[in-house]
CSV table of C-alpha atoms in Angstrom, one decimal:
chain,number,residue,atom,x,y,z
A,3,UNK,CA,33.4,3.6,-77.1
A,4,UNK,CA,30.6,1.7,-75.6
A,5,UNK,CA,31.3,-2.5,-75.0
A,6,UNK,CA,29.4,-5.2,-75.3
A,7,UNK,CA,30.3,-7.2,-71.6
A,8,UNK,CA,29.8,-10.9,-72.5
A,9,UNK,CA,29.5,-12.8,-69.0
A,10,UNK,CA,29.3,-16.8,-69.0
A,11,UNK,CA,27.4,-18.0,-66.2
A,12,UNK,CA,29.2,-19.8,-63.0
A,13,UNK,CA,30.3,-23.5,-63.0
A,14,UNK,CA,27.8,-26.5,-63.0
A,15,UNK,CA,28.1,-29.9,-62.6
A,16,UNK,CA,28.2,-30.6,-66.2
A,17,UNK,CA,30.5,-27.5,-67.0
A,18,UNK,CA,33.0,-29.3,-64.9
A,19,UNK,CA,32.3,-32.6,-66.3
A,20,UNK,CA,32.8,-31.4,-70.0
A,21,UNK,CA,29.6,-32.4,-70.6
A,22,UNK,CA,27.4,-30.5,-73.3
A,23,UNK,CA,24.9,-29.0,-71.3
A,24,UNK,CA,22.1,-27.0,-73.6
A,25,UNK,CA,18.5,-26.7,-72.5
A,26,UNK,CA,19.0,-28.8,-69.4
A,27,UNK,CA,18.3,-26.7,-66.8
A,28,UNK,CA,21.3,-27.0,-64.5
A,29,UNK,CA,22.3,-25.1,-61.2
A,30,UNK,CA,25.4,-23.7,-60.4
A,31,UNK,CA,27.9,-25.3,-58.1
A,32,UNK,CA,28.5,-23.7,-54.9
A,33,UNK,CA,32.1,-22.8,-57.0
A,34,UNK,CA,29.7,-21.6,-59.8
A,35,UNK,CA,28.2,-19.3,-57.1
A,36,UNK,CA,30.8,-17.9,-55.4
A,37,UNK,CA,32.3,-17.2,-59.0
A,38,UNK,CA,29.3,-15.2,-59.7
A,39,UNK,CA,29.1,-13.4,-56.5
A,40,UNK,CA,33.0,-12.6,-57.1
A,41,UNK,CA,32.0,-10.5,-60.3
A,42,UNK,CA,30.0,-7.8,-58.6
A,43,UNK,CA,32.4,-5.5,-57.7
A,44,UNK,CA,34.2,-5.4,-61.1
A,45,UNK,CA,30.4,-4.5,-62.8
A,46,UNK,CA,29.1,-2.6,-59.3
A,47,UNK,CA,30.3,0.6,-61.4
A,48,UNK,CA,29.3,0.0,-65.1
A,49,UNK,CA,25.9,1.7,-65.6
A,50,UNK,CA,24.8,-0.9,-68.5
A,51,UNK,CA,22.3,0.5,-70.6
A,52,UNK,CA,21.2,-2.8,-71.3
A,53,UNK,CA,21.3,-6.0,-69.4
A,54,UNK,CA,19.7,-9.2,-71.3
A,55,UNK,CA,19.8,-12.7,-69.8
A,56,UNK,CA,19.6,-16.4,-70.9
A,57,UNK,CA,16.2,-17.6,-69.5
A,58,UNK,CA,17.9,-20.5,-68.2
A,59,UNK,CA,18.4,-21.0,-64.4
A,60,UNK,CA,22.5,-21.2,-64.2
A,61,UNK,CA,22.3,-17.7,-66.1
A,62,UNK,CA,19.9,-15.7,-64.3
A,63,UNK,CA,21.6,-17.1,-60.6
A,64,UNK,CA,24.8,-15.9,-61.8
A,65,UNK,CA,23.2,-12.3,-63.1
A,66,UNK,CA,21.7,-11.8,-59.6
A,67,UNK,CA,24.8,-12.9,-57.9
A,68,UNK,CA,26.9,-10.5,-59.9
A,69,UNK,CA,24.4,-8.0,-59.3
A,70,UNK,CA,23.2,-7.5,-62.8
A,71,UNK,CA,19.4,-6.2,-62.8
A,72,UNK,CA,18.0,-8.1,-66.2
A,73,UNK,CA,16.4,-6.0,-68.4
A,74,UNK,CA,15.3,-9.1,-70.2
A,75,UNK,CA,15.8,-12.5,-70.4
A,76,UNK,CA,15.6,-13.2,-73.8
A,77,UNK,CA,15.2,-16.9,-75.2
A,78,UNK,CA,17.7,-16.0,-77.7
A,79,UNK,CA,20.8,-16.3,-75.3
A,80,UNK,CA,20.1,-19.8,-74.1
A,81,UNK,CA,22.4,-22.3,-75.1
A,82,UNK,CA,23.0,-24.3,-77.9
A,83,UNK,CA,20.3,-26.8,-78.5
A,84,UNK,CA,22.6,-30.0,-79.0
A,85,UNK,CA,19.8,-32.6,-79.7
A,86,UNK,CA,21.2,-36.0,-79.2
A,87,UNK,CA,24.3,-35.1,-78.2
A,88,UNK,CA,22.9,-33.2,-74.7
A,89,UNK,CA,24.7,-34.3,-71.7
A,90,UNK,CA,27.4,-36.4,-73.3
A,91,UNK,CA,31.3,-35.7,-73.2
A,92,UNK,CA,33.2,-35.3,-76.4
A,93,UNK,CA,35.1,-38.9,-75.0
A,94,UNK,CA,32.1,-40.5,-74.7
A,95,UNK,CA,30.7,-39.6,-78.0
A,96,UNK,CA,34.2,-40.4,-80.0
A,97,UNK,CA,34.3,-43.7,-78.2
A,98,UNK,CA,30.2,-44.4,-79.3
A,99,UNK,CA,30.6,-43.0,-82.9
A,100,UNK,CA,34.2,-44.8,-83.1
A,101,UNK,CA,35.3,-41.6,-84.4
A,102,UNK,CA,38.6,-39.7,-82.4
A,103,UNK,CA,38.1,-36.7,-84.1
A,104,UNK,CA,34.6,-36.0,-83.5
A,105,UNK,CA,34.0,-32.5,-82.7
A,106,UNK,CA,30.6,-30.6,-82.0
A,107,UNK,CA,32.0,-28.0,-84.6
A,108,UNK,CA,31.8,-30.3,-87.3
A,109,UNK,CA,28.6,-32.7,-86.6
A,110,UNK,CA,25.4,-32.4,-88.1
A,111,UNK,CA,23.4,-32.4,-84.5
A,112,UNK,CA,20.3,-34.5,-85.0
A,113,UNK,CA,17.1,-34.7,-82.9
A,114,UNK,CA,17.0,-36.0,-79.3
A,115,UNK,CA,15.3,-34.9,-76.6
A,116,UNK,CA,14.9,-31.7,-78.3
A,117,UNK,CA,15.2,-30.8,-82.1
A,118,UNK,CA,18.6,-30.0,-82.1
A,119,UNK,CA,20.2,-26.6,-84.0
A,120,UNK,CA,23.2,-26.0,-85.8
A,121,UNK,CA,25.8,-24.0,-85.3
A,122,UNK,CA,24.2,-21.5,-88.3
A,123,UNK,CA,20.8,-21.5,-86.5
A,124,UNK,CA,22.6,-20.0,-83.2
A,125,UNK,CA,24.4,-17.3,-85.2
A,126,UNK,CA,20.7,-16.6,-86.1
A,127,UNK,CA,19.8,-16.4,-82.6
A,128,UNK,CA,23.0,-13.8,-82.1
A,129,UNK,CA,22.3,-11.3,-84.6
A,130,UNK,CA,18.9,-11.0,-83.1
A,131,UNK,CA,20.5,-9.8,-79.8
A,132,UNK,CA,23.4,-7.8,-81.5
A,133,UNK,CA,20.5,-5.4,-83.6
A,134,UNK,CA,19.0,-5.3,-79.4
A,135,UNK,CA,22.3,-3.9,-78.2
A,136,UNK,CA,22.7,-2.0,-82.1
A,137,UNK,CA,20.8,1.1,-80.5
A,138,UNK,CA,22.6,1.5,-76.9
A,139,UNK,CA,25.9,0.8,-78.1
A,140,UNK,CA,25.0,3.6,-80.6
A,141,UNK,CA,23.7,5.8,-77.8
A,142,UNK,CA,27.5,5.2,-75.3
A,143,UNK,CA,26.0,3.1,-73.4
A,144,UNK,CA,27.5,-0.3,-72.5
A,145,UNK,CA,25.3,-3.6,-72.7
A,146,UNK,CA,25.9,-6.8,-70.7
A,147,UNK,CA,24.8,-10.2,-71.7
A,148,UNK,CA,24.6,-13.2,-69.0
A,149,UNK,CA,24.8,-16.4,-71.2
A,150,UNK,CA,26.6,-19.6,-72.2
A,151,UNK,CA,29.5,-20.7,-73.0
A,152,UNK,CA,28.8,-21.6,-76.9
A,153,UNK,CA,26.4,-19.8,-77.5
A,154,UNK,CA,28.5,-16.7,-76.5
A,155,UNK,CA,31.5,-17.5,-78.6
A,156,UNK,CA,29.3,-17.9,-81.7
A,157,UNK,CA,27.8,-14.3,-80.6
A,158,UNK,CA,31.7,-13.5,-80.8
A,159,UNK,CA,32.1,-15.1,-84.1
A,160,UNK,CA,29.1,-13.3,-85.4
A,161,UNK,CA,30.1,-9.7,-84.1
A,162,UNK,CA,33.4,-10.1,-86.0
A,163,UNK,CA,31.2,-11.1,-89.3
A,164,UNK,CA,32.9,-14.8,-89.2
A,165,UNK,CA,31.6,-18.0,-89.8
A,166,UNK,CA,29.7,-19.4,-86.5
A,167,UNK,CA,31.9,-22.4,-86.8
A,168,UNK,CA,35.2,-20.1,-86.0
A,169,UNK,CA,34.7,-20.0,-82.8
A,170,UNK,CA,36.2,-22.9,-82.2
A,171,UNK,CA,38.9,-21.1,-81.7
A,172,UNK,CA,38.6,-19.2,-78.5
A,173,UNK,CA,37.8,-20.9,-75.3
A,174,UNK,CA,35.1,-19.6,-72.7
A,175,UNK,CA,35.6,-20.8,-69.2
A,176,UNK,CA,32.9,-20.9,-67.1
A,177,UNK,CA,32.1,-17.6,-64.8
A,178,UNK,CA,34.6,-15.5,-67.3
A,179,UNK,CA,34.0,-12.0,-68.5
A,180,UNK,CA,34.8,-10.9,-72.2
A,181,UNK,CA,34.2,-7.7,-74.0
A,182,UNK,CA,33.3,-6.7,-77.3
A,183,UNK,CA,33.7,-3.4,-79.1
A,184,UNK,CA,35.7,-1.3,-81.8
A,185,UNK,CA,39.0,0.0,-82.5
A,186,UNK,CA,38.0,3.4,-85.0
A,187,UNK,CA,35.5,1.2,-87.0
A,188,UNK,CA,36.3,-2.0,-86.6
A,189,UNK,CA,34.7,-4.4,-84.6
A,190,UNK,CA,37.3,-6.1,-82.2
A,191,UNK,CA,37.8,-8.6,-79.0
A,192,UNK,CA,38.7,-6.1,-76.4
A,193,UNK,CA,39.1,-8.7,-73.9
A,194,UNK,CA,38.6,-12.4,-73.6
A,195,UNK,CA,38.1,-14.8,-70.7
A,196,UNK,CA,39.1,-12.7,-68.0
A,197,UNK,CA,38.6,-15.1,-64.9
A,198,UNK,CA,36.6,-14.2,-61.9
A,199,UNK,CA,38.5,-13.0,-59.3
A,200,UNK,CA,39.2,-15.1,-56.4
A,201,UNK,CA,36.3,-15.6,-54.1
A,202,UNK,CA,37.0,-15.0,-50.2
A,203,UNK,CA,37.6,-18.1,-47.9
């Protein structure tokens, strides 16, 4: 049965600081890139019937690097909009906030630099693209999505009709592949976090 192919773009800067990185427009590391480029020959013979990126510039770098023609970039893949708390670690904002158990899961995300979403308002976001890929998955046809790390485990979260804030619970390194699909009717994890494989030299 046809997959959804869930693809988190290469390392950044941030990524490998831990810091939360949503509408900041970061590029990939050279790592990040030779991640990316590392992915090709694993989706060199998937004909996707549907290839939809994040518009953001770490996304669609890591799409051409796998070799992924977009279809689309569609705004509804970028990254969680995390207001006040862009570009801060979870230390840094448990020491600021005095709080040790702080988690991005659990805050109400306020306005900074942007308006900020919550973690419901991104699941909003995801079923948009699911009812995209609705109709190719229906027709065989395999879709891929280039995105973010977040943003792609509450897409996972949604898919399996749970609450966005469960996906907390599976981890998304950066430049992994994942794959949604079915097993008779339901609507399963057929892989997770499968790692790039290793780059050359």
């Amino acid at each position: 049965m046809a997959e959804i192919v869930l693809i988190r773009h290469g390392e950044t800067a941030w990524s490998r600081a831990g810091r939360h990185a949503g509408r900041t427009d970061i590029p990939l590391t050279s790592h990040g890139e030779a991640a990316a480029r590392s992915l090709a020959g694993g989706l060199a013979h998937r004909p996707f019937g549907l290839v939809l990126v994040s518009p953001l510039a770490r996304a669609v770098r890591t799409a051409a690097l796998a070799g992924l023609p977009s279809d689309d970039r569609d705004p509804d893949l970028v990254e969680w909009d995390y207001g006040e708390f862009e570009g801060r670690t979870t230390p840094d904002i448990r020491r600021d906030l005095g709080d040790p158990g702080w988690s991005i899961w659990d805050a109400r995300i306020g306005p900074g630099s942007t308006p900020g979403e919550q973690p419901d308002d991104v699941a909003d976001r995801c079923r948009r693209v699911l009812a995209r890929c609705a109709p190719v998955l229906a027709s065989g046809r395999d879709c891929a999505l280039v995105a973010h790390g977040h943003l792609l485990r509450i897409l996972t979260a949604t898919w399996l009709d749970l609450a966005a804030t469960c996906a907390r619970l599976w981890a998304l390194d950066a430049g992994a592949l994942s794959a949604l699909g079915h097993e008779h009717e339901q609507r399963v994890i057929q892989h997770w976090n499968v790692p790039a494989p290793a780059a050359d030299g």
